[in-house]
Short mmCIF file of C-alpha atoms and ligand atoms in Angstrom, two decimals:
data_model
loop_
_atom_site.label_atom_id
_atom_site.label_comp_id
_atom_site.label_asym_id
_atom_site.label_seq_id
_atom_site.Cartn_x
_atom_site.Cartn_y
_atom_site.Cartn_z
CA MET J 1 -12.73 -2.26 22.40
CA THR J 2 -12.25 -5.87 21.38
CA GLU J 3 -8.54 -5.41 20.77
CA ALA J 4 -7.81 -8.87 22.15
CA GLN J 5 -9.13 -10.28 18.90
CA ALA J 6 -6.18 -8.76 17.09
CA SER J 7 -3.65 -10.61 19.24
CA PRO J 8 -3.08 -14.08 17.84
CA PRO J 9 -2.31 -16.94 20.19
CA ASP J 10 1.29 -17.16 18.96
CA ALA J 11 2.03 -13.50 19.72
CA PRO J 12 5.41 -13.08 21.41
CA ARG J 13 5.00 -11.95 24.99
CA ALA J 14 7.15 -9.24 26.49
CA PRO J 15 9.05 -10.60 29.50
CA SER J 16 7.94 -7.83 31.88
CA ALA J 17 4.70 -8.06 33.86
CA GLU J 18 3.45 -5.01 31.93
CA PRO J 19 3.52 -6.30 28.30
CA LYS J 20 4.55 -3.56 25.90
CA LYS J 21 1.85 -2.82 23.36
CA ARG J 22 3.04 -3.42 19.82
CA PRO J 23 2.23 -0.65 17.37
CA ARG J 24 -0.91 -1.16 15.33
CA VAL J 25 -0.01 -1.11 11.63
CA PHE J 26 -2.52 -0.63 8.80
CA SER J 27 -1.93 -0.48 5.06
CA GLY J 28 -3.48 -1.48 1.75
CA VAL J 29 -3.16 -1.65 -2.02
CA LYS J 30 -5.83 -0.77 -4.59
CA PRO J 31 -6.83 -3.69 -6.82
CA THR J 32 -6.88 -1.56 -9.98
CA GLY J 33 -4.59 -3.95 -11.85
CA THR J 34 -1.77 -6.40 -11.34
CA LEU J 35 0.79 -5.07 -8.88
CA THR J 36 4.20 -3.81 -9.93
CA LEU J 37 7.70 -4.24 -8.58
CA GLY J 38 7.22 -0.71 -7.19
CA ASN J 39 4.26 -1.87 -5.07
CA TYR J 40 6.34 -4.81 -3.87
CA LEU J 41 9.44 -2.84 -2.92
CA GLY J 42 7.66 0.29 -1.68
CA ALA J 43 4.97 -1.48 0.32
CA LEU J 44 4.37 -5.26 0.45
CA ARG J 45 7.90 -6.40 1.16
CA ASN J 46 8.17 -4.07 4.15
CA TRP J 47 4.84 -5.23 5.54
CA VAL J 48 6.11 -8.81 5.49
CA GLN J 49 9.48 -7.98 7.02
CA GLY J 50 7.97 -6.05 9.91
CA GLN J 51 4.89 -8.19 10.59
CA ARG J 52 6.27 -10.00 13.67
CA GLU J 53 7.16 -6.82 15.56
CA VAL J 54 3.78 -5.15 15.15
CA ASP J 55 0.04 -5.67 15.39
CA PRO J 56 -0.71 -5.74 11.65
CA ILE J 57 -3.83 -5.23 9.55
CA PHE J 58 -3.67 -5.32 5.74
CA CYS J 59 -6.58 -4.62 3.47
CA VAL J 60 -7.34 -5.02 -0.24
CA VAL J 61 -8.79 -1.54 -0.67
CA ASN J 62 -11.34 -2.28 -3.39
CA ASP J 63 -13.66 0.60 -2.41
CA HIS J 64 -10.84 2.86 -3.63
CA ALA J 65 -10.61 1.09 -6.98
CA ILE J 66 -14.01 2.34 -8.18
CA THR J 67 -12.87 5.97 -8.14
CA ILE J 68 -11.69 5.32 -11.69
CA ARG J 69 -13.80 3.41 -14.24
CA ILE J 70 -13.11 -0.31 -13.98
CA ASP J 71 -14.89 -3.32 -15.42
CA PRO J 72 -16.77 -5.12 -12.56
CA GLU J 73 -15.49 -8.56 -13.52
CA GLU J 74 -11.94 -7.24 -13.72
CA LEU J 75 -12.33 -5.64 -10.29
CA ARG J 76 -13.48 -8.95 -8.79
CA ARG J 77 -10.55 -10.77 -10.43
CA ASN J 78 -8.02 -8.15 -9.28
CA THR J 79 -9.39 -8.25 -5.74
CA ARG J 80 -8.82 -12.00 -5.52
CA GLU J 81 -5.41 -11.66 -7.12
CA VAL J 82 -4.21 -8.93 -4.75
CA ALA J 83 -5.41 -11.00 -1.78
CA ALA J 84 -3.52 -14.02 -3.17
CA ILE J 85 -0.42 -11.84 -3.56
CA TYR J 86 -0.66 -10.72 0.09
CA LEU J 87 -0.53 -14.36 1.13
CA ALA J 88 2.07 -15.35 -1.47
CA VAL J 89 4.59 -12.69 -0.43
CA GLY J 90 4.39 -14.06 3.10
CA LEU J 91 1.77 -12.18 5.10
CA ASP J 92 0.68 -14.72 7.68
CA PRO J 93 -3.11 -14.81 8.19
CA GLU J 94 -2.57 -16.35 11.63
CA HIS J 95 -0.73 -13.22 12.64
CA CYS J 96 -2.10 -10.40 10.45
CA ILE J 97 -5.70 -9.43 9.90
CA LEU J 98 -6.14 -9.71 6.12
CA PHE J 99 -9.43 -8.62 4.57
CA VAL J 100 -11.23 -6.95 1.68
CA GLN J 101 -12.41 -3.40 2.34
CA SER J 102 -15.93 -3.74 0.91
CA ASP J 103 -16.62 -6.57 3.39
CA VAL J 104 -16.33 -4.06 6.24
CA PRO J 105 -18.96 -1.35 5.72
CA GLU J 106 -17.55 0.73 8.60
CA HIS J 107 -14.98 2.14 6.12
CA THR J 108 -17.54 3.94 4.00
CA GLY J 109 -19.54 4.76 7.14
CA LEU J 110 -16.64 6.60 8.78
CA ALA J 111 -15.65 8.24 5.48
CA TRP J 112 -18.99 10.05 5.45
CA VAL J 113 -18.44 11.32 8.98
CA LEU J 114 -14.92 12.52 8.09
CA ASN J 115 -16.27 14.32 5.00
CA SER J 116 -17.63 16.89 7.40
CA VAL J 117 -14.22 17.78 8.83
CA THR J 118 -12.15 17.67 5.63
CA TYR J 119 -11.91 20.77 3.48
CA TYR J 120 -12.32 20.97 -0.26
CA GLY J 121 -9.07 22.98 -0.49
CA GLU J 122 -7.12 20.23 1.26
CA LEU J 123 -8.37 17.59 -1.16
CA HIS J 124 -7.81 19.78 -4.16
CA ARG J 125 -4.17 20.32 -3.19
CA MET J 126 -3.30 16.61 -3.16
CA THR J 127 -0.52 15.87 -5.66
CA GLN J 128 -2.11 12.59 -6.75
CA PHE J 129 -5.41 14.34 -7.54
CA LYS J 130 -3.58 17.06 -9.45
CA ASP J 131 -1.60 14.45 -11.42
CA LYS J 132 -4.71 12.47 -12.31
CA THR J 133 -6.52 15.58 -13.45
CA ALA J 134 -3.48 17.07 -15.17
CA LYS J 135 -4.07 19.68 -17.85
CA GLY J 136 -7.14 20.84 -15.91
CA LYS J 137 -9.34 18.19 -17.53
CA LEU J 138 -12.08 17.74 -14.95
CA GLU J 139 -14.68 16.35 -17.34
CA GLY J 140 -15.49 12.79 -16.30
CA VAL J 141 -13.43 13.02 -13.09
CA SER J 142 -15.51 11.34 -10.37
CA ALA J 143 -16.17 13.06 -7.06
CA GLY J 144 -14.72 9.86 -5.59
CA LEU J 145 -11.31 10.68 -7.00
CA LEU J 146 -11.32 13.97 -5.11
CA ASN J 147 -12.72 12.42 -1.92
CA TYR J 148 -10.46 9.38 -2.02
CA PRO J 149 -8.10 10.60 0.75
CA ILE J 150 -11.09 10.84 3.12
CA LEU J 151 -11.83 7.16 2.62
CA MET J 152 -8.13 6.44 3.12
CA ALA J 153 -8.22 8.42 6.39
CA ALA J 154 -11.25 6.37 7.48
CA ASP J 155 -9.38 3.12 6.66
CA ILE J 156 -6.51 4.15 8.90
CA LEU J 157 -8.43 5.77 11.77
CA LEU J 158 -10.93 2.91 12.24
CA TYR J 159 -8.18 0.68 13.63
CA ASN J 160 -6.45 3.06 16.08
CA THR J 161 -3.46 2.81 13.78
CA ASP J 162 -0.05 3.97 14.96
CA GLU J 163 1.94 3.35 11.77
CA VAL J 164 1.09 3.33 8.06
CA PRO J 165 3.80 1.70 5.91
CA VAL J 166 3.53 3.12 2.37
CA GLY J 167 5.66 4.28 -0.55
CA GLU J 168 6.70 7.92 -0.82
CA ASP J 169 3.73 8.87 -3.05
CA GLN J 170 1.23 8.15 -0.24
CA LYS J 171 2.95 10.23 2.44
CA GLN J 172 0.83 13.29 1.67
CA HIS J 173 -2.40 11.31 2.08
CA VAL J 174 -1.28 9.98 5.48
CA GLU J 175 -0.42 13.53 6.52
CA LEU J 176 -3.92 14.65 5.54
CA CYS J 177 -5.28 11.79 7.64
CA ARG J 178 -3.30 13.10 10.63
CA ASP J 179 -4.71 16.59 10.13
CA VAL J 180 -8.26 15.24 9.93
CA ALA J 181 -7.80 13.13 13.09
CA ILE J 182 -6.34 16.06 15.03
CA ARG J 183 -9.16 18.33 13.85
CA PHE J 184 -11.89 15.85 14.77
CA ASN J 185 -10.34 15.22 18.20
CA GLY J 186 -10.10 18.98 18.78
CA LEU J 187 -13.71 19.65 17.76
CA PHE J 188 -15.47 16.67 19.31
CA GLY J 189 -13.14 15.24 21.95
CA GLU J 190 -10.43 12.57 21.91
CA THR J 191 -11.59 9.90 19.45
CA PHE J 192 -8.83 8.87 17.05
CA VAL J 193 -5.22 7.80 17.42
CA VAL J 194 -3.07 10.09 15.24
CA PRO J 195 -1.03 7.83 12.92
CA LYS J 196 2.33 8.39 11.27
CA PRO J 197 3.56 7.33 7.82
CA VAL J 198 6.46 4.86 7.65
CA ILE J 199 8.43 5.17 4.42
CA PRO J 200 11.15 2.61 3.56
CA LYS J 201 14.76 3.82 3.36
CA VAL J 202 15.35 1.98 0.07
CA GLY J 203 12.63 1.38 -2.53
CA ALA J 204 10.17 4.10 -1.44
CA ARG J 205 9.99 5.37 -5.00
CA ILE J 206 10.84 2.95 -7.81
CA MET J 207 10.96 4.80 -11.10
CA SER J 208 9.67 3.95 -14.55
CA LEU J 209 12.04 1.91 -16.75
CA ASP J 210 11.39 4.18 -19.73
CA ASP J 211 11.61 7.48 -17.85
CA PRO J 212 13.45 7.67 -14.53
CA THR J 213 11.77 10.96 -13.64
CA ARG J 214 8.35 9.27 -13.31
CA LYS J 215 7.37 6.67 -10.74
CA MET J 216 6.77 3.12 -11.90
CA GLU J 217 3.01 2.60 -12.08
CA LYS J 218 0.62 0.11 -13.60
CA SER J 219 -1.50 2.85 -15.21
CA ASN J 220 1.35 3.79 -17.58
CA PRO J 221 0.26 2.94 -21.17
CA ASN J 222 3.77 1.66 -21.97
CA ALA J 223 4.02 -1.88 -20.55
CA GLY J 224 7.81 -1.68 -20.93
CA SER J 225 7.88 1.00 -18.23
CA TYR J 226 6.97 -1.36 -15.38
CA ILE J 227 7.63 -4.88 -14.15
CA LEU J 228 4.51 -6.69 -12.99
CA LEU J 229 4.63 -9.23 -10.20
CA THR J 230 3.10 -11.65 -12.73
CA ASP J 231 5.74 -11.10 -15.44
CA GLY J 232 7.68 -14.23 -16.42
CA PRO J 233 11.51 -14.36 -16.55
CA ASP J 234 11.76 -13.66 -20.30
CA VAL J 235 9.52 -10.61 -20.10
CA ILE J 236 11.38 -9.30 -17.04
CA LYS J 237 14.78 -9.72 -18.72
CA LYS J 238 13.57 -8.07 -21.91
CA LYS J 239 12.05 -5.11 -20.09
CA LEU J 240 15.25 -4.57 -18.11
CA ALA J 241 17.44 -4.98 -21.19
CA ARG J 242 15.42 -2.21 -22.87
CA ALA J 243 15.32 0.07 -19.83
CA VAL J 244 16.70 3.52 -20.61
CA THR J 245 20.16 4.31 -19.24
CA ASP J 246 22.16 7.48 -18.72
CA SER J 247 25.08 8.96 -20.61
CA GLY J 248 28.53 7.74 -19.59
CA SER J 249 29.30 4.17 -18.66
CA GLU J 250 30.11 4.07 -14.96
CA ILE J 251 27.64 2.29 -12.69
CA LEU J 252 27.04 4.96 -10.08
CA ALA J 253 24.00 6.26 -8.20
CA THR J 254 24.56 9.97 -8.80
CA PRO J 255 22.03 12.76 -9.49
CA ASP J 256 23.12 12.94 -13.15
CA LYS J 257 22.39 9.21 -13.53
CA PRO J 258 18.73 8.78 -12.51
CA ALA J 259 18.17 5.63 -14.60
CA ILE J 260 21.22 3.79 -13.21
CA THR J 261 20.33 5.02 -9.73
CA ASN J 262 16.91 3.39 -10.14
CA LEU J 263 18.42 0.07 -11.25
CA LEU J 264 20.92 0.13 -8.37
CA THR J 265 18.07 0.95 -5.97
CA ILE J 266 16.12 -2.11 -7.14
CA ALA J 267 19.25 -4.26 -6.78
CA SER J 268 19.94 -2.88 -3.32
CA ALA J 269 16.36 -3.40 -2.16
CA LEU J 270 16.34 -7.00 -3.40
CA THR J 271 19.80 -8.05 -2.18
CA GLY J 272 19.89 -5.99 1.01
CA LYS J 273 23.35 -4.77 -0.03
CA PRO J 274 23.97 -1.04 0.35
CA ILE J 275 24.38 0.90 -2.91
CA PRO J 276 28.09 1.79 -2.32
CA GLN J 277 28.85 -1.93 -2.02
CA LEU J 278 27.08 -2.61 -5.33
CA GLN J 279 28.88 0.28 -7.03
CA GLU J 280 32.18 -1.21 -5.84
CA ALA J 281 31.26 -4.62 -7.28
CA TYR J 282 30.46 -3.07 -10.68
CA VAL J 283 33.65 -1.04 -11.11
CA GLY J 284 34.93 -1.63 -14.65
CA LYS J 285 31.67 -3.30 -15.76
CA MET J 286 29.11 -2.07 -18.28
CA TYR J 287 25.47 -1.08 -17.88
CA GLY J 288 24.56 -4.35 -19.63
CA HIS J 289 26.11 -6.37 -16.79
CA LEU J 290 23.96 -4.65 -14.22
CA LYS J 291 20.82 -5.13 -16.34
CA LYS J 292 21.56 -8.81 -16.88
CA ASP J 293 22.20 -9.47 -13.17
CA LEU J 294 19.09 -7.55 -12.26
CA GLY J 295 17.03 -9.60 -14.74
CA GLU J 296 18.13 -12.78 -12.93
CA LEU J 297 17.61 -11.28 -9.50
CA VAL J 298 14.09 -9.99 -10.17
CA SER J 299 13.02 -13.23 -11.90
CA GLU J 300 14.39 -15.36 -9.05
CA THR J 301 12.62 -13.20 -6.48
CA LEU J 302 9.26 -13.28 -8.25
CA LYS J 303 9.22 -16.96 -9.28
CA PRO J 304 8.30 -18.47 -5.89
CA ILE J 305 5.76 -15.68 -5.32
CA GLN J 306 4.10 -16.41 -8.66
CA GLU J 307 3.91 -20.12 -7.87
CA LYS J 308 2.21 -19.42 -4.55
CA VAL J 309 -0.22 -16.91 -6.12
CA ALA J 310 -1.32 -19.65 -8.53
CA THR J 311 -1.89 -22.06 -5.62
CA TYR J 312 -4.03 -19.57 -3.69
CA LEU J 313 -6.05 -18.65 -6.79
CA ALA J 314 -6.69 -22.32 -7.51
CA ASP J 315 -8.51 -22.67 -4.18
CA PRO J 316 -11.09 -19.84 -4.00
CA ALA J 317 -12.87 -21.43 -1.01
CA GLN J 318 -9.72 -21.28 1.11
CA LEU J 319 -8.99 -17.71 0.01
CA GLU J 320 -12.52 -16.60 0.87
CA ALA J 321 -12.41 -18.34 4.24
CA ILE J 322 -9.20 -16.47 5.16
CA LEU J 323 -10.67 -13.14 4.07
CA ASP J 324 -14.02 -13.78 5.80
CA ARG J 325 -12.23 -14.48 9.04
CA GLY J 326 -10.14 -11.31 8.51
CA ALA J 327 -13.25 -9.19 7.87
CA GLU J 328 -14.86 -10.53 11.03
CA ARG J 329 -11.80 -9.62 13.11
CA ALA J 330 -11.58 -6.22 11.39
CA ARG J 331 -15.23 -5.42 12.14
CA ALA J 332 -14.72 -6.22 15.80
CA ILE J 333 -12.25 -3.31 15.94
CA ALA J 334 -13.82 -0.98 13.37
CA GLY J 335 -17.37 -1.20 14.75
CA PRO J 336 -16.63 0.34 18.16
CA THR J 337 -14.48 3.08 16.58
CA LEU J 338 -17.24 4.09 14.18
CA ALA J 339 -19.80 4.00 17.00
CA LEU J 340 -17.60 6.27 19.10
CA ALA J 341 -17.08 8.74 16.22
CA LYS J 342 -20.85 8.82 15.57
CA LYS J 343 -21.54 9.36 19.24
CA ARG J 344 -19.03 12.19 19.44
CA ILE J 345 -20.48 14.02 16.43
CA GLY J 346 -24.12 13.51 17.50
CA LEU J 347 -25.19 10.82 15.04
CA GLY J 348 -25.31 8.26 17.82
CA TRP J 349 -28.41 9.93 19.22
CA LYS J 350 -30.10 7.44 21.51
CA ALA J 351 -29.96 7.91 25.25
CA ALA J 352 -27.67 4.90 25.60
CA ALA J 353 -25.15 6.48 23.21
CA ARG J 354 -24.52 9.50 25.40
P1 AMP O 1 -1.28 1.66 -5.22
O1 AMP O 1 -0.91 0.76 -6.32
O2 AMP O 1 -1.35 3.10 -5.63
O3 AMP O 1 -2.46 1.20 -4.44
O4 AMP O 1 -0.05 1.63 -4.21
C1 AMP O 1 0.08 0.67 -3.19
C2 AMP O 1 1.35 0.88 -2.39
O5 AMP O 1 2.51 0.76 -3.23
C3 AMP O 1 1.44 2.28 -1.76
O6 AMP O 1 2.03 2.15 -0.47
C4 AMP O 1 2.36 3.02 -2.69
O7 AMP O 1 3.05 4.06 -2.04
C5 AMP O 1 3.31 1.92 -3.14
N1 AMP O 1 3.88 2.21 -4.46
C6 AMP O 1 3.19 2.34 -5.63
N2 AMP O 1 4.03 2.60 -6.66
C7 AMP O 1 5.28 2.65 -6.12
C8 AMP O 1 6.60 2.87 -6.67
N3 AMP O 1 6.79 3.12 -7.96
N4 AMP O 1 7.64 2.83 -5.83
C9 AMP O 1 7.48 2.56 -4.52
N5 AMP O 1 6.28 2.35 -3.94
C10 AMP O 1 5.18 2.38 -4.72
N1 LIG O 2 -4.27 5.25 -1.38
C1 LIG O 2 -3.35 4.15 -1.30
C2 LIG O 2 -2.61 4.00 -2.63
O1 LIG O 2 -3.06 4.43 -3.65
C3 LIG O 2 -4.04 2.87 -0.96
C4 LIG O 2 -4.69 2.97 0.38
C5 LIG O 2 -6.03 3.11 0.62
C6 LIG O 2 -4.05 2.93 1.63
N2 LIG O 2 -6.26 3.14 1.94
C7 LIG O 2 -5.07 3.05 2.60
C8 LIG O 2 -2.72 2.83 2.03
C9 LIG O 2 -4.79 3.09 3.96
C10 LIG O 2 -2.45 2.85 3.40
C11 LIG O 2 -3.46 2.99 4.35
O2 LIG O 2 -1.59 3.43 -2.63
#
């Protein structure tokens, strides 16, 4: 396997003669719309923080985006924007492999192979599928929406991934991927590395600003329920000022205060201060104080990111060159894995494949 391609020249070397292999990390975000603060805190930020200790691959998973109806031009725009966000938050293309999924056809190739070892019942049980088809309305639900976790398993397994950093909502899909890998290995012989999900301690599930029992997501029809990474300071402050709160007035992260808990979680994730320390600092203060401080904090955090996104989007040739190079490096790893899986299952049929 051409693993050497994944090790950049600046990779830190372990002092021992036997260099310790860094864990291979793979993750991605769907370009179905502009990303939210939930995507940032649950996923992106952790990818950036951990990138030096691992062997990282991050993908704009646009093949996943077509499982729901999306305007082609919007999909192209979102794909570029998500790639620009990856770079703007600090993923280093010299160190990470960054690419767009549809540029690496091995993903859909392996997904077809894995279709044969994934059961309908398993897919049907996925919480995300059940949520998206709530009230039993299956009319107009694409087969892709049901099969989506198979493509996600292919994404992960192609790269011999050890760790998959995601928010809480994706844990179930990574567990299905493990089951599929173990099943394939058992049926056809050792082929895939069995990955594990890595969920952040703080920020794994940022809740909606209008309803703290639902996760913050861009598909919510109420724009006041989420903060987008592209929102300007005034919009951010207004959305936080209008965020629902709980009864009482103390600023505490307790089970009877889900809305305040969510705001404290965001503050903790952004400042790195533990929640008890924040609670201490807000003794005797009102909910409004917390919301105002948070408005400043979120705006300050997003401002430099937004400026960098604009710079990357203004230079499409540079962006494409980075992603082309990433796709080339990705294919060098994905190609041999797909070939091995096809050989194991009998699709690699020529004498040389045996
Ligand atoms: P998606 O937008 O569904 O492609 O999600 C991309 C990544 O962001 C996944 O790792 C999700 O688990 C994570 N994520 C999405 N929404 C949230 C949220 N509200 N809180 C924390 N993480 C999230
Ligand atoms: N399904 C993930 C989500 O909705 C996105 C995704 C696709 C992904 N392929 C992946 C995440 C592989 C991690 C690894 O958030």
